[in-house]
XYZ file of C-alpha atoms in Angstrom:
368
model
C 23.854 -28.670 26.644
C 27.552 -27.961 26.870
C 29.438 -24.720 25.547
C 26.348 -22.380 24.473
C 28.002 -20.606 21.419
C 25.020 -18.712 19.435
C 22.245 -17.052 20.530
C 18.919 -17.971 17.947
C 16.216 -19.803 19.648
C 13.372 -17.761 20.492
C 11.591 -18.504 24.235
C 9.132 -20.253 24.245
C 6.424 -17.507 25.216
C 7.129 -16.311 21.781
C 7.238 -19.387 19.018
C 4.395 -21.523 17.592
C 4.946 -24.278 14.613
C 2.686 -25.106 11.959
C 2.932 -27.775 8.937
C 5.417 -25.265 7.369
C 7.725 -24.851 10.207
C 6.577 -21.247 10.065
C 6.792 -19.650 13.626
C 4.985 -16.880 14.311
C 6.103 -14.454 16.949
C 4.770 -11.464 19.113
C 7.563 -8.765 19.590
C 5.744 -6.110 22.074
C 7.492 -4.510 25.175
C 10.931 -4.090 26.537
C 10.600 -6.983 28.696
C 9.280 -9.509 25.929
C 11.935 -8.709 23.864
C 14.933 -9.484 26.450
C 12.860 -12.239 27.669
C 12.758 -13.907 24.175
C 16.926 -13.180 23.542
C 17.950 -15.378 26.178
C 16.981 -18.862 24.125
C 18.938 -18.487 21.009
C 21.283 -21.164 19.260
C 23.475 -23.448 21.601
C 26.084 -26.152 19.644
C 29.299 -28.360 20.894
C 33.010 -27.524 19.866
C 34.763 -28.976 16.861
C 38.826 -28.776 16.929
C 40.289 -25.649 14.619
C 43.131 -23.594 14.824
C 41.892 -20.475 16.463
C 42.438 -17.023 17.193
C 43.116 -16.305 21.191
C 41.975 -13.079 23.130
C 40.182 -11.488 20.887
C 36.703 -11.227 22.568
C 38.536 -11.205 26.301
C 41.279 -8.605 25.293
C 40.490 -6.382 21.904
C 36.640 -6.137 21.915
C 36.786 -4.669 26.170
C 38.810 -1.468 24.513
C 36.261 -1.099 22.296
C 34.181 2.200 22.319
C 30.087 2.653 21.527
C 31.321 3.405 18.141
C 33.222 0.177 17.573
C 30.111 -1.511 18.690
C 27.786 -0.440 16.133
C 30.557 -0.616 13.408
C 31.014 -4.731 14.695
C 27.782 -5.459 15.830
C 25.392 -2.825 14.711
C 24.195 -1.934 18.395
C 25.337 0.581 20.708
C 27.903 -0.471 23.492
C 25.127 0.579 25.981
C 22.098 -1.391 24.251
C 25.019 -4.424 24.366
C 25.235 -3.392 28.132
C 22.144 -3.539 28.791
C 21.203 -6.918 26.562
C 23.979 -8.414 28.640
C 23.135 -7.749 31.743
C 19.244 -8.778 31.234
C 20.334 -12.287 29.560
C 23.373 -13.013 31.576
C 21.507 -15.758 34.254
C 19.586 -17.452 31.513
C 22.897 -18.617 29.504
C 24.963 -19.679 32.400
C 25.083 -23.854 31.975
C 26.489 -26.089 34.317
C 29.609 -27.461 33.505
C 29.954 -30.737 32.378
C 34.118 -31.251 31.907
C 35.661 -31.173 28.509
C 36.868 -27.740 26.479
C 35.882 -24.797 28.930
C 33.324 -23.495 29.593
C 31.952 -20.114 26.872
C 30.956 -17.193 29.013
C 27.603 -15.724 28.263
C 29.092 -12.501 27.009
C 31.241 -14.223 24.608
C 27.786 -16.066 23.776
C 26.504 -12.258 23.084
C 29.133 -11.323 21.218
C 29.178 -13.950 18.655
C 25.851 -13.883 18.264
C 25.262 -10.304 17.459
C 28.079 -10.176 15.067
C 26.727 -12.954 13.194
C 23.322 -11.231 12.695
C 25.482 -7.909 11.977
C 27.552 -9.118 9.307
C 28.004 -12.149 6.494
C 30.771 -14.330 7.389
C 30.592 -18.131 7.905
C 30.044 -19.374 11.128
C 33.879 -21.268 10.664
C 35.142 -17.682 9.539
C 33.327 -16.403 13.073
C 34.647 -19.115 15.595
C 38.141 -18.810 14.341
C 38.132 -14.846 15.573
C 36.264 -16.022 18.759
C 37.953 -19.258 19.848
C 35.360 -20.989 19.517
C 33.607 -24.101 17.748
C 31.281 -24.529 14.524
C 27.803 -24.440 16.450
C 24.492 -26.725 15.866
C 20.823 -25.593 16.792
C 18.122 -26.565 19.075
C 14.955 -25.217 18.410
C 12.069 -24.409 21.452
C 8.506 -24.813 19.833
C 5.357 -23.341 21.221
C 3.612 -19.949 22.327
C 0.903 -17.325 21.798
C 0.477 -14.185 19.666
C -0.377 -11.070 21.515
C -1.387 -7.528 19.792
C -1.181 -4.432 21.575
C -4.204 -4.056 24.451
C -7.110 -1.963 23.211
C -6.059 1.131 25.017
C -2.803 0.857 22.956
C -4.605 0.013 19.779
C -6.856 3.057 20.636
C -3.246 5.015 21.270
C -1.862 4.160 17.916
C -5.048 5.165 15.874
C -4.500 8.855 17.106
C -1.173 9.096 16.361
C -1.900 7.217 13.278
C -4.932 10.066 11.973
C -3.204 12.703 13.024
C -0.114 12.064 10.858
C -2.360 10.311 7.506
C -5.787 11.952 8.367
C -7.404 8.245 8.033
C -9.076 7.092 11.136
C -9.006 3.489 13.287
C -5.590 2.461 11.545
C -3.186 0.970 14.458
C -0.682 -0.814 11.969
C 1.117 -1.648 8.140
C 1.518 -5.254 6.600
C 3.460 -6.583 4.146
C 5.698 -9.014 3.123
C 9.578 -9.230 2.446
C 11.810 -11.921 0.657
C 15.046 -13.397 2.733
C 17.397 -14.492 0.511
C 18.766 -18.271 0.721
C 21.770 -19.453 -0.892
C 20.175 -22.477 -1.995
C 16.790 -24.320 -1.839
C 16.457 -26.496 1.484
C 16.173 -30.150 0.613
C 16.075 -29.274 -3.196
C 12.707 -27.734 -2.547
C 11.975 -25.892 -6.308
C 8.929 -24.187 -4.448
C 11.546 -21.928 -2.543
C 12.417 -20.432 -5.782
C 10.509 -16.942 -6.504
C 9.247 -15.388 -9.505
C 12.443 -13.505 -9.756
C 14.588 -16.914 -10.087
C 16.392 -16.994 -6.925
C 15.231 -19.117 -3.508
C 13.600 -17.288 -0.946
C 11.487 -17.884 2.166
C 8.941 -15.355 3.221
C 8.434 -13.052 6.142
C 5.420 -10.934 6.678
C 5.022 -8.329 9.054
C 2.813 -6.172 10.655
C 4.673 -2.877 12.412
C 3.186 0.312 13.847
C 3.769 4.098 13.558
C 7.014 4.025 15.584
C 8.257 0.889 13.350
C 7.902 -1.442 15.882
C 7.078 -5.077 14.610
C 3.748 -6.208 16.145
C 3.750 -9.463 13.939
C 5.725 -11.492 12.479
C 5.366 -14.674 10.268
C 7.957 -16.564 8.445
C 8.782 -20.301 6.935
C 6.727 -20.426 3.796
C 8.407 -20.961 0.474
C 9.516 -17.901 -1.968
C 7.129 -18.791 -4.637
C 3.662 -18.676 -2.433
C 1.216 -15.464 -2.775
C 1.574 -12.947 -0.029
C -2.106 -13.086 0.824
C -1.877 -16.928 1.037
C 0.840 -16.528 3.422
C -1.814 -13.830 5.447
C -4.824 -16.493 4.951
C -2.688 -19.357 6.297
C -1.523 -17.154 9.792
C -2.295 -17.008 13.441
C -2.995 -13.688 12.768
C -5.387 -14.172 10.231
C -6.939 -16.923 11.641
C -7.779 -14.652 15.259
C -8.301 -11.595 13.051
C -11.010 -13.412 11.554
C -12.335 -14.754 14.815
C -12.527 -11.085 15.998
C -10.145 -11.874 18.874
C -7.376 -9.221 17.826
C -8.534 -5.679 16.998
C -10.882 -3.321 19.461
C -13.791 -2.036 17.090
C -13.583 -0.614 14.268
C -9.669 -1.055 14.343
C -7.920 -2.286 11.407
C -4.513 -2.875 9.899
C -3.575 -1.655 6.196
C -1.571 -3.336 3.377
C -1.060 -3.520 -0.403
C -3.239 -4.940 -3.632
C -1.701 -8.109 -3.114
C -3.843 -8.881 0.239
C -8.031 -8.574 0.034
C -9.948 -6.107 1.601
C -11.208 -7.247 5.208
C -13.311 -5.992 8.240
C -9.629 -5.073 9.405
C -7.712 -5.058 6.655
C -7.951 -2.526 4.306
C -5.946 -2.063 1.006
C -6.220 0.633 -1.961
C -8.803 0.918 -4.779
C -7.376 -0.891 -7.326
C -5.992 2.053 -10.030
C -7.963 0.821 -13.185
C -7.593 3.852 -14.988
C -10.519 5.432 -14.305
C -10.238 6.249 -10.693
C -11.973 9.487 -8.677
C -10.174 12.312 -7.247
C -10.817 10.783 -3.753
C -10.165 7.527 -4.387
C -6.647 8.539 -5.363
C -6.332 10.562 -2.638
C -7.398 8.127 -0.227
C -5.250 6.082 -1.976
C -1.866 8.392 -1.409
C -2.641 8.652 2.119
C -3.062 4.841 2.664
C 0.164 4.445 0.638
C 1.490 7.378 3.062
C 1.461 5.048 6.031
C 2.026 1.790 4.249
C 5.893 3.357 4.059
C 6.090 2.723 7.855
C 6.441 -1.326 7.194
C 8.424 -0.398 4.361
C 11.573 1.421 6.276
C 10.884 -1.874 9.002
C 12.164 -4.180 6.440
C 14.606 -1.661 5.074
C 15.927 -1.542 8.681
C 15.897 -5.063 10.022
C 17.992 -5.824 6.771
C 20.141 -2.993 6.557
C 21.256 -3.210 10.130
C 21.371 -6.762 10.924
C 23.154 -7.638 7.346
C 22.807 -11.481 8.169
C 19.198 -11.376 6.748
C 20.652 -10.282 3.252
C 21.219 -13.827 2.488
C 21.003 -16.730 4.768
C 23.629 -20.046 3.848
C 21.871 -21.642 6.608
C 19.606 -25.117 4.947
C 17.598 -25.967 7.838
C 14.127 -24.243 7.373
C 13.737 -23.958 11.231
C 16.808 -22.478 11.665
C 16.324 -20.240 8.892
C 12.907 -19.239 10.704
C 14.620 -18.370 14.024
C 17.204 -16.404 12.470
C 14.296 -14.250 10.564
C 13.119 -14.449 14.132
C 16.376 -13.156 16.188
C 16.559 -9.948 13.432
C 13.135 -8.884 14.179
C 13.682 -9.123 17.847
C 16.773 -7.414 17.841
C 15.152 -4.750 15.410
C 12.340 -3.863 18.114
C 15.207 -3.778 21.033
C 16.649 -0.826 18.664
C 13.091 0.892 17.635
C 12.782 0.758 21.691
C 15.884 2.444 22.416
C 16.121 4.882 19.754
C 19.373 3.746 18.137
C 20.107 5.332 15.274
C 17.601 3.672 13.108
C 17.543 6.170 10.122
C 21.048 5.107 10.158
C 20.936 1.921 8.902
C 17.599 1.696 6.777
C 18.514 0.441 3.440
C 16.082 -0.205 0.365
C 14.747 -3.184 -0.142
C 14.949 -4.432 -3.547
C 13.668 -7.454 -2.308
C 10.122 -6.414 -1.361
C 7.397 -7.594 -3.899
C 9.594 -9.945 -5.460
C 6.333 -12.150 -7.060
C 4.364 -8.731 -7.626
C 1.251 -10.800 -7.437
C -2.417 -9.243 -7.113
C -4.879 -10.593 -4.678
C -6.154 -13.608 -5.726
C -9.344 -13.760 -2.654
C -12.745 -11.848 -2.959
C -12.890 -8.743 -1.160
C -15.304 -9.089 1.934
C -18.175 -6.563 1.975
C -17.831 -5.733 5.095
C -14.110 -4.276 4.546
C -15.527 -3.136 0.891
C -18.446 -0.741 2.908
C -15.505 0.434 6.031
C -12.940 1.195 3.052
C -15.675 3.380 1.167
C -16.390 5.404 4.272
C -12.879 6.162 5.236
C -12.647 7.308 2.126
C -15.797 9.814 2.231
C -14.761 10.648 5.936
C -11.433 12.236 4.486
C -11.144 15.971 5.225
């Protein structure tokens, strides 16, 4: 593989395909996330005219400020990104056009996540070639250990008063500029294509979870049903006891997941209030999304027409994402609203599981 030019392929502790090409991905700890960067997107040269020194001469005198404004990190969380990734992109040489360095690699990479210009537009400031992807397929999904999950539920009841909650799901629509292979099902209720991402993030914003590939038009809580995360949620191989995640009307109430009582007009005083402070935490996944599309801008829209590559792109954002929630950099910053967030508006179309039905009624009547 000659010339690495784009980081976007996730390692392959991380990625695992299904039918959909949906790859599902476990974003945890420092070290996972730097481990995962170092596989991105690697593609050959094509012959341009090209602009000379700009990523060996201008971007050095750069300052921390400059970096965020290019590439929406700090220079220090580049730095540091850098320095972790540097041995995993160095190739040998095979002869032809020289050789990219990894830090030009870097650099491309992150501003093409940062910003919206076409990857011709981007190797004519870098020197470099139009770029092609490879993608690495396989992995496992990971939640926090029980000692963590029994960390986050304090945090979590001290701040919302509800107990045994150690994360928020949801889903999010990434814009496509068209429909990959023609595919009508990629088109949404609100009439442009789409492919979904769900997450599930913690107190801090962190993404624990994250699924992505299926088409804009499918129901979020098919989406859930048809997950690795659903799937081992259901086999009781994820949560400690008791613990459970929280979400919207759109998903059904599980043994751990819980969602509000449904407002039909006629709703008790503590229903609704249970119901504000579920809602109260639920805007932790919110400001995720907000974040991971405000900051890396890429994820706006994606021209990209190759539903894998699409997928690892989602990917890249939400690793890059939990490098910044890890770091503290500036995330209130770059949160933007997300006006595409319950784009189909649907309501849960599954029955509600009794079990979840009898845990949801006594968090409710455990409310102080």
């Amino acid at each position: 593989m000659d010339n690495p030019v784009l980081l976007t392929v996730l390692c392959e502790t991380f990625l695992n395909e299904n039918d959909h090409c949906t790859l599902p991905i476990q974003v945890l700890s420092y070290n996972n996330v730097i481990g995962a960067l170092f596989h991105l997107l690697h593609g050959k040269r094509w012959d341009v005219p090209r602009t000379e020194g700009y990523s060996e001469r201008v971007i050095p005198r750069f300052i921390s400020e400059d970096y965020r404004v290019h590439f929406r990190i700090s220079k220090d969380m580049f730095d540091t990104i850098h320095e972790e990734i540097e041995p995993k992109l160095i190739f040998e040489h095979r002869g032809g056009n020289e050789q990219i360095t990894p830090r030009k690699q870097l650099l491309l990479f992150l501003c093409y996540m940062a910003n919206n210009e076409t990857f011709r537009e981007l190797g004519q400031y870098f020197g470099v070639g139009k770029s092609t992807a490879h993608v690495y397929n396989t992995v496992t999904i990971i939640l926090p250990s029980l000692q963590r999950q029994d960390e986050l539920s304090r945090e979590i009841q001290l701040l919302h008063m509800l107990p045994n909650i150690i994360g928020a799901i949801d889903g999010t629509h990434i814009r496509l500029s068209s429909c990959p292979s023609n595919d009508n099902d990629y088109y949404n209720r609100k009439g442009f294509p789409s492919m979904q991402l769900q997450l599930v993030v913690d107190n801090t914003l962190k993404i624990l979870d994250v699924y992505s590939g299926w088409p804009g038009c499918t129901h979020d809580a098919r989406v859930l049903r048809n997950s690795s995360l659903c799937r081992r949620a259901e086999g009781g191989e994820l949560f400690g006891p008791h613990k459970v995640i929280v979400g919207d009307s759109a998903y059904p109430v599980k043994n751990w997941l819980i969602t509000p009582f449904k407002d039909n007009g006629y709703l008790s005083a503590r229903q609704k209030r249970f119901n504000k402070a579920l809602s109260s935490f639920r805007q932790a996944v919110e400001r995720t999304i907000g974040h991971v599309k405000g900051r890396f801008r890429r994820l706006r829209e994606l021209t990209i027409h190759e539903p894998k590559q699409i997928v690892l792109t989602i990917l890249a954002g939400c690793i890059l994402h939990n490098l910044c929630i890890i770091a503290h950099e500036d995330i209130d910053l770059y949160i933007d609203r997300d006006n595409d967030n319950h784009t189909n508006n649907y309501v849960n179309i599954f029955q509600n599981d009794v079990g979840g039905v009898e845990i949801r009624q006594q968090m409710m009547e455990n409310l102080p």
